[in-house]
Tab-separated table of C-alpha atoms in Angstrom:
chain	number	residue	atom	x	y	z
A	1	MET	CA	0.078	0.170	-0.209
A	2	GLN	CA	0.852	4.027	-0.301
A	3	ALA	CA	2.244	5.135	2.501
A	4	ILE	CA	3.821	8.793	3.412
A	5	GLU	CA	7.019	8.391	6.156
A	6	LEU	CA	8.469	11.484	7.552
A	7	GLN	CA	12.553	9.493	7.597
A	8	ALA	CA	14.444	12.097	8.780
A	9	PRO	CA	13.903	14.945	11.532
A	10	GLY	CA	14.442	18.695	10.502
A	11	GLY	CA	12.315	19.578	7.902
A	12	ILE	CA	8.638	19.103	5.908
A	13	ASP	CA	11.178	17.938	3.077
A	14	ASN	CA	11.912	14.937	4.982
A	15	LEU	CA	8.139	13.622	3.631
A	16	ARG	CA	8.468	10.789	1.272
A	17	LEU	CA	6.020	8.396	-0.441
A	18	VAL	CA	6.902	5.011	-0.292
A	19	GLU	CA	5.309	1.031	-0.611
A	20	ARG	CA	4.577	-0.500	2.603
A	21	PRO	CA	3.183	-3.999	3.252
A	22	MET	CA	-0.537	-4.345	3.324
A	23	THR	CA	-1.395	-4.276	6.632
A	24	GLU	CA	-3.560	-7.484	8.027
A	25	PRO	CA	-5.904	-7.282	11.416
A	26	GLY	CA	-5.288	-9.127	14.711
A	27	ARG	CA	-7.238	-9.968	17.202
A	28	GLN	CA	-9.627	-7.364	18.361
A	29	GLU	CA	-8.019	-5.028	15.276
A	30	MET	CA	-9.965	-4.061	12.232
A	31	ILE	CA	-8.536	-2.175	8.556
A	32	ILE	CA	-9.979	1.143	7.384
A	33	LYS	CA	-9.774	2.122	4.075
A	34	VAL	CA	-8.222	6.072	4.609
A	35	LYS	CA	-11.003	8.096	3.290
A	36	ALA	CA	-9.668	11.236	4.019
A	37	THR	CA	-7.315	13.499	7.063
A	38	ALA	CA	-6.300	16.320	8.565
A	39	LEU	CA	-3.584	18.444	10.043
A	40	ASN	CA	-2.441	19.835	13.422
A	41	TYR	CA	0.193	21.763	14.358
A	42	ARG	CA	1.573	19.260	16.239
A	43	ASP	CA	2.168	17.238	13.352
A	44	VAL	CA	3.919	20.259	11.378
A	45	GLU	CA	6.234	20.163	14.740
A	46	ILE	CA	7.096	16.507	14.847
A	47	ALA	CA	8.096	17.560	10.923
A	48	ARG	CA	10.470	19.903	11.614
A	49	GLY	CA	11.874	18.430	14.807
A	50	SER	CA	10.875	20.564	17.335
A	51	TYR	CA	7.759	18.830	18.911
A	52	HIS	CA	8.513	18.302	22.197
A	53	THR	CA	9.366	15.259	22.281
A	54	ALA	CA	11.123	12.854	19.177
A	55	PHE	CA	9.532	9.847	17.836
A	56	ALA	CA	11.395	7.208	16.221
A	57	LEU	CA	11.084	7.468	12.110
A	58	PRO	CA	10.656	6.114	9.737
A	59	LEU	CA	6.913	7.281	11.069
A	60	ILE	CA	3.831	7.627	9.039
A	61	PRO	CA	2.137	11.339	10.095
A	62	LEU	CA	-1.133	12.465	11.229
A	63	SER	CA	-2.961	11.096	13.951
A	64	ASP	CA	-6.388	12.564	12.714
A	65	GLY	CA	-8.620	11.075	9.697
A	66	VAL	CA	-11.629	9.309	8.994
A	67	GLY	CA	-11.909	5.446	6.985
A	68	GLU	CA	-14.488	2.915	6.062
A	69	VAL	CA	-14.100	-0.650	7.864
A	70	VAL	CA	-12.644	-3.005	4.832
A	71	ALA	CA	-11.599	-5.400	7.544
A	72	VAL	CA	-12.051	-7.123	10.698
A	73	GLY	CA	-10.192	-9.176	12.648
A	74	ALA	CA	-11.205	-11.846	15.440
A	75	GLU	CA	-13.462	-11.589	18.428
A	76	VAL	CA	-14.505	-7.044	16.237
A	77	THR	CA	-17.853	-6.750	18.002
A	78	ARG	CA	-17.626	-2.823	18.233
A	79	PHE	CA	-17.764	-2.199	14.239
A	80	LYS	CA	-18.440	-4.249	10.949
A	81	ILE	CA	-17.250	-4.108	6.931
A	82	GLY	CA	-18.719	-0.562	5.586
A	83	ASP	CA	-18.852	2.039	8.771
A	84	ARG	CA	-16.971	4.833	8.482
A	85	VAL	CA	-14.484	5.692	11.803
A	86	CYS	CA	-12.276	7.434	13.300
A	87	GLY	CA	-9.066	6.908	15.248
A	88	THR	CA	-8.331	8.233	18.497
A	89	PHE	CA	-6.193	10.582	19.345
A	90	TRP	CA	-5.392	8.112	22.776
A	91	GLN	CA	-4.879	4.649	21.423
A	92	ARG	CA	-6.108	3.264	25.240
A	93	TRP	CA	-8.293	6.086	27.010
A	94	VAL	CA	-11.212	5.214	26.363
A	95	GLY	CA	-12.412	7.212	29.833
A	96	GLY	CA	-11.847	8.375	32.294
A	97	SER	CA	-9.346	10.773	34.007
A	98	PHE	CA	-5.983	11.181	31.995
A	99	ALA	CA	-4.250	8.601	34.121
A	100	MET	CA	-5.847	5.767	31.891
A	101	ALA	CA	-3.806	7.363	29.017
A	102	GLU	CA	-1.002	5.799	27.707
A	103	PRO	CA	2.083	8.233	25.774
A	104	SER	CA	3.258	5.234	24.045
A	105	TYR	CA	0.100	4.645	21.905
A	106	GLN	CA	-0.662	7.975	21.148
A	107	ARG	CA	-1.331	7.429	17.016
A	108	GLY	CA	0.888	9.600	14.212
A	109	GLY	CA	4.079	9.972	17.165
A	110	PRO	CA	5.231	7.410	18.798
A	111	ILE	CA	2.970	5.113	16.931
A	112	ASP	CA	1.623	4.803	13.417
A	113	GLY	CA	-0.483	7.667	11.361
A	114	LEU	CA	-2.616	7.844	9.045
A	115	LEU	CA	-1.040	9.014	6.563
A	116	SER	CA	-1.266	5.652	4.036
A	117	ALA	CA	-3.894	4.360	1.875
A	118	PHE	CA	-5.512	2.486	4.692
A	119	ALA	CA	-4.656	1.185	7.995
A	120	ARG	CA	-4.940	-1.182	11.393
A	121	LEU	CA	-7.087	0.604	14.366
A	122	ASP	CA	-7.556	-1.511	17.782
A	123	GLU	CA	-11.307	-1.271	17.904
A	124	GLN	CA	-11.694	0.377	21.548
A	125	ALA	CA	-9.832	2.994	19.723
A	126	ALA	CA	-12.100	3.939	17.505
A	127	VAL	CA	-15.339	5.299	17.401
A	128	LEU	CA	-18.484	6.382	14.341
A	129	ALA	CA	-18.496	8.935	12.484
A	130	PRO	CA	-21.068	11.674	12.729
A	131	SER	CA	-24.013	10.511	9.868
A	132	HIS	CA	-24.173	13.671	9.062
A	133	LEU	CA	-20.419	15.133	8.017
A	134	SER	CA	-18.887	14.268	5.128
A	135	ASP	CA	-15.711	12.188	5.263
A	136	VAL	CA	-13.517	15.641	4.752
A	137	GLU	CA	-15.563	17.176	7.761
A	138	ALA	CA	-15.311	14.268	9.701
A	139	ALA	CA	-11.797	13.562	10.285
A	140	THR	CA	-11.487	17.023	11.464
A	141	LEU	CA	-12.944	15.343	14.527
A	142	PRO	CA	-9.575	13.233	16.535
A	143	CYS	CA	-7.805	15.962	18.213
A	144	PRO	CA	-8.883	19.836	18.229
A	145	ALA	CA	-12.880	19.215	18.306
A	146	VAL	CA	-12.345	16.495	21.325
A	147	THR	CA	-10.010	19.011	22.927
A	148	ALA	CA	-12.587	21.698	22.644
A	149	TRP	CA	-15.085	19.317	24.442
A	150	HIS	CA	-13.228	17.678	26.785
A	151	ALA	CA	-12.209	21.390	27.882
A	152	LEU	CA	-15.743	22.703	28.063
A	153	PHE	CA	-18.552	19.626	28.821
A	154	THR	CA	-16.426	16.554	30.458
A	155	GLU	CA	-13.544	18.783	32.319
A	156	GLY	CA	-15.420	22.255	32.624
A	157	GLN	CA	-18.984	21.226	32.756
A	158	LEU	CA	-20.091	24.773	30.874
A	159	LYS	CA	-24.053	26.167	32.211
A	160	PRO	CA	-25.785	28.532	29.563
A	161	GLY	CA	-25.603	31.719	30.127
A	162	GLU	CA	-21.574	31.991	31.264
A	163	THR	CA	-18.828	33.777	29.022
A	164	VAL	CA	-16.191	31.770	27.205
A	165	LEU	CA	-13.498	33.441	25.188
A	166	SER	CA	-11.576	31.705	22.414
A	167	LEU	CA	-8.527	32.883	21.776
A	168	GLY	CA	-7.684	32.820	17.943
A	169	THR	CA	-9.321	31.293	15.259
A	170	GLY	CA	-7.625	27.828	14.634
A	171	GLY	CA	-8.772	24.468	14.901
A	172	VAL	CA	-9.684	24.093	19.122
A	173	SER	CA	-11.120	27.806	18.694
A	174	LEU	CA	-13.098	27.723	16.215
A	175	PHE	CA	-14.638	23.915	17.514
A	176	ALA	CA	-15.187	25.907	21.019
A	177	VAL	CA	-16.673	28.879	19.297
A	178	GLN	CA	-19.227	26.448	17.850
A	179	PHE	CA	-19.769	24.467	20.699
A	180	ALA	CA	-20.096	27.226	23.506
A	181	ALA	CA	-22.278	29.076	21.313
A	182	ALA	CA	-25.051	25.862	21.131
A	183	ALA	CA	-25.345	25.624	24.521
A	184	GLY	CA	-26.399	28.888	25.159
A	185	ALA	CA	-23.097	30.418	26.482
A	186	ARG	CA	-21.856	33.970	25.398
A	187	VAL	CA	-18.686	33.780	22.870
A	188	ILE	CA	-16.181	35.958	23.029
A	189	VAL	CA	-13.060	35.270	20.521
A	190	THR	CA	-10.093	36.784	19.669
A	191	SER	CA	-7.599	37.140	16.114
A	192	SER	CA	-5.456	39.801	14.793
A	193	SER	CA	-8.140	40.014	11.816
A	194	ASP	CA	-11.279	42.243	11.047
A	195	ASP	CA	-12.101	39.559	8.221
A	196	LYS	CA	-12.032	36.416	10.737
A	197	LEU	CA	-13.319	37.779	13.933
A	198	THR	CA	-16.689	38.622	11.617
A	199	ARG	CA	-16.297	35.077	10.320
A	200	ALA	CA	-16.252	33.693	13.656
A	201	LYS	CA	-19.225	35.545	14.681
A	202	ALA	CA	-21.501	34.362	12.016
A	203	LEU	CA	-20.433	30.237	13.721
A	204	GLY	CA	-22.152	31.751	16.832
A	205	ALA	CA	-19.425	34.533	18.630
A	206	HIS	CA	-21.688	37.102	20.416
A	207	ASP	CA	-18.145	39.967	20.486
A	208	GLY	CA	-14.814	39.837	18.807
A	209	ILE	CA	-11.624	42.059	19.626
A	210	ASN	CA	-8.470	42.594	17.339
A	211	TYR	CA	-5.525	41.991	19.294
A	212	ARG	CA	-3.899	43.555	17.069
A	213	ASP	CA	-5.182	46.855	17.395
A	214	ASN	CA	-6.532	46.627	20.989
A	215	PRO	CA	-2.959	44.555	22.400
A	216	ASP	CA	-4.035	44.910	25.767
A	217	TRP	CA	-7.753	42.515	24.952
A	218	SER	CA	-7.837	41.305	28.274
A	219	SER	CA	-9.195	44.674	29.330
A	220	ALA	CA	-11.306	44.709	26.112
A	221	VAL	CA	-12.651	41.612	28.133
A	222	LEU	CA	-13.117	43.076	30.849
A	223	ALA	CA	-15.561	45.582	29.430
A	224	LEU	CA	-17.368	43.672	26.776
A	225	THR	CA	-18.461	41.348	30.361
A	226	GLU	CA	-19.258	45.072	32.802
A	227	GLY	CA	-15.635	43.869	34.748
A	228	ARG	CA	-17.128	40.568	35.483
A	229	GLY	CA	-14.315	39.090	32.795
A	230	ALA	CA	-14.348	34.849	31.607
A	231	ASP	CA	-15.853	31.913	32.881
A	232	HIS	CA	-14.285	29.679	30.897
A	233	ILE	CA	-11.015	29.899	28.529
A	234	ILE	CA	-9.508	28.565	25.374
A	235	GLU	CA	-5.597	29.577	25.818
A	236	VAL	CA	-3.957	28.202	23.284
A	237	GLY	CA	-0.951	31.165	23.159
A	238	GLY	CA	1.145	29.774	25.816
A	239	PRO	CA	3.132	31.968	28.062
A	240	GLN	CA	2.872	35.390	26.393
A	241	SER	CA	-0.417	35.137	26.373
A	242	PHE	CA	-1.414	33.643	29.657
A	243	GLU	CA	-1.413	35.873	32.120
A	244	GLN	CA	-4.063	38.371	29.639
A	245	SER	CA	-5.751	35.352	30.349
A	246	LEU	CA	-5.518	35.790	33.604
A	247	LYS	CA	-6.585	39.467	33.811
A	248	ALA	CA	-9.427	38.338	31.872
A	249	ALA	CA	-10.654	35.570	34.477
A	250	ALA	CA	-13.580	35.769	36.156
A	251	ARG	CA	-13.341	34.801	39.749
A	252	GLY	CA	-13.225	31.160	39.700
A	253	ALA	CA	-12.780	31.390	37.003
A	254	GLN	CA	-11.591	28.304	34.198
A	255	ILE	CA	-8.328	28.578	31.505
A	256	ASN	CA	-8.133	25.934	29.888
A	257	VAL	CA	-3.899	25.410	28.449
A	258	ILE	CA	-4.394	23.915	25.334
A	259	GLY	CA	-1.442	25.179	23.165
A	260	TYR	CA	1.893	27.839	22.907
A	261	LEU	CA	1.578	29.030	20.051
A	262	GLY	CA	2.586	32.330	20.715
A	263	GLY	CA	5.692	30.970	22.183
A	264	SER	CA	7.284	28.645	25.411
A	265	GLU	CA	8.700	30.824	27.193
A	266	GLY	CA	7.342	33.777	29.503
A	267	ALA	CA	6.767	34.469	33.044
A	268	ILE	CA	3.690	33.631	35.398
A	269	ASN	CA	2.725	35.180	38.717
A	270	PRO	CA	1.301	32.116	40.858
A	271	LEU	CA	-0.653	35.117	42.733
A	272	ASP	CA	-3.179	36.312	39.927
A	273	ILE	CA	-4.465	32.743	39.740
A	274	PHE	CA	-4.949	32.953	43.261
A	275	ARG	CA	-6.396	36.396	43.584
A	276	ARG	CA	-9.123	35.316	41.245
A	277	GLN	CA	-9.640	31.631	42.521
A	278	VAL	CA	-8.716	30.584	38.939
A	279	THR	CA	-8.475	26.697	38.126
A	280	ALA	CA	-5.806	26.014	35.381
A	281	ARG	CA	-5.444	22.441	33.286
A	282	GLY	CA	-4.051	21.582	30.549
A	283	ILE	CA	-6.315	19.939	28.449
A	284	PRO	CA	-4.495	16.434	26.406
A	285	VAL	CA	-7.299	16.354	24.014
A	286	GLY	CA	-10.257	13.812	25.443
A	287	SER	CA	-10.665	10.418	25.807
A	288	ARG	CA	-13.315	8.455	23.479
A	289	GLU	CA	-15.775	8.773	26.231
A	290	SER	CA	-15.461	12.591	25.738
A	291	PHE	CA	-15.546	12.045	21.560
A	292	GLU	CA	-18.758	9.716	21.550
A	293	ALA	CA	-20.401	12.402	23.387
A	294	MET	CA	-18.753	15.150	21.282
A	295	ASN	CA	-20.244	12.768	18.480
A	296	ARG	CA	-24.468	12.940	19.690
A	297	ALA	CA	-24.204	16.964	20.448
A	298	LEU	CA	-22.416	17.428	16.606
A	299	LEU	CA	-25.271	15.170	14.901
A	300	VAL	CA	-28.259	17.017	17.260
A	301	ASN	CA	-27.333	20.618	16.622
A	302	GLY	CA	-26.099	20.047	13.613
A	303	LEU	CA	-22.263	21.646	13.506
A	304	ARG	CA	-20.199	21.354	10.522
A	305	PRO	CA	-16.707	21.823	11.265
A	306	VAL	CA	-14.810	24.774	9.213
A	307	VAL	CA	-12.619	23.329	6.811
A	308	ASP	CA	-10.155	26.065	5.240
A	309	ARG	CA	-8.734	24.329	2.464
A	310	VAL	CA	-8.369	20.285	1.065
A	311	PHE	CA	-5.218	18.692	-0.743
A	312	PRO	CA	-4.727	15.861	-2.368
A	313	TRP	CA	-3.159	13.357	-0.134
A	314	LEU	CA	-0.271	13.308	-2.173
A	315	GLU	CA	0.669	16.683	-1.769
A	316	ALA	CA	0.566	16.456	1.852
A	317	ALA	CA	3.972	18.217	1.930
A	318	GLU	CA	1.636	21.692	-0.324
A	319	ALA	CA	-0.772	21.306	3.439
A	320	TYR	CA	2.154	21.072	5.448
A	321	ARG	CA	3.175	24.532	4.485
A	322	HIS	CA	-0.080	25.982	4.248
A	323	LEU	CA	-0.638	25.183	7.822
A	324	GLU	CA	2.253	26.154	9.167
A	325	HIS	CA	2.915	29.491	7.055
A	326	GLY	CA	-0.523	30.476	5.390
A	327	SER	CA	-2.720	31.351	8.048
A	328	PRO	CA	-5.377	29.209	7.928
A	329	PHE	CA	-9.507	29.901	9.046
A	330	GLY	CA	-10.268	26.272	10.373
A	331	LYS	CA	-8.682	23.102	9.528
A	332	VAL	CA	-6.532	22.181	6.608
A	333	VAL	CA	-7.514	18.281	5.189
A	334	LEU	CA	-6.195	15.590	3.076
A	335	ASP	CA	-8.662	14.128	0.071
A	336	HIS	CA	-7.188	10.226	-0.026
A	337	MET	CA	-9.774	10.578	-2.392
A	338	GLN	CA	-7.955	12.216	-4.923
């Protein structure tokens, strides 16, 4: 079968199309014909060698994707041939606390991802794709959508009328906008682009703040909330934005630390956490249980992921470059049927 491997660290140019032996399903495993995959910024970092963990190479990249079950092994009971499924990021985290996740079973590194014609999945590490979504849309779900859902609902217990502050307009942030709006929350989104703020409002955001025009954007959040602040914050900027997230937080707020797009260096005064009695937590995607709950909500509310651009899967390198340098609004997806 065809697959794309990352053969050496240090850059996107080290992605190579290869032929691998066709895989066979083991006990409680299945083979899927991959229909579409989606990129995350994690994939870019792994390719260029800047990710915080180094993985053994060669490696088939990409954790996120959807495919059709074409073969099943012995004792498979959760799926049948013809089902359309998404793989989970944490292959062994079915439910419960993060203590149940095993780092050695993350798809797309350290175990092979889905950037191939076919892939082998454990039946416990997959969910049915929502029936109303296309393959391109369903491929976007495993990391960014589950991360937003896990932050706001599994951990955050979001309630109608609360205020959600979603930083930026990347994949996780836009899913958070859609989920929070559907749940009856007030949503504030930040961006450096007025056009992106307008598009975010079309997805359900109530207010937008251009952080380029308003560098002190935490004060703008307080002004919009009459001094109260945000109850839930989707923090993707890292240490450089965390200080302002604290200033924008309501008393007893929850700050969900997800990324570090603004850089990994910075200083945080823990007294600011104390003064506001803020809960700050890391959100490492989420469990299969969160994925399944989220899929039910997507179907009931008719929500659809935001897709920025679709590439043929053999043009993966160009898709990587677009994600790294193109400032996309929504997800970058690879169509394996092209």
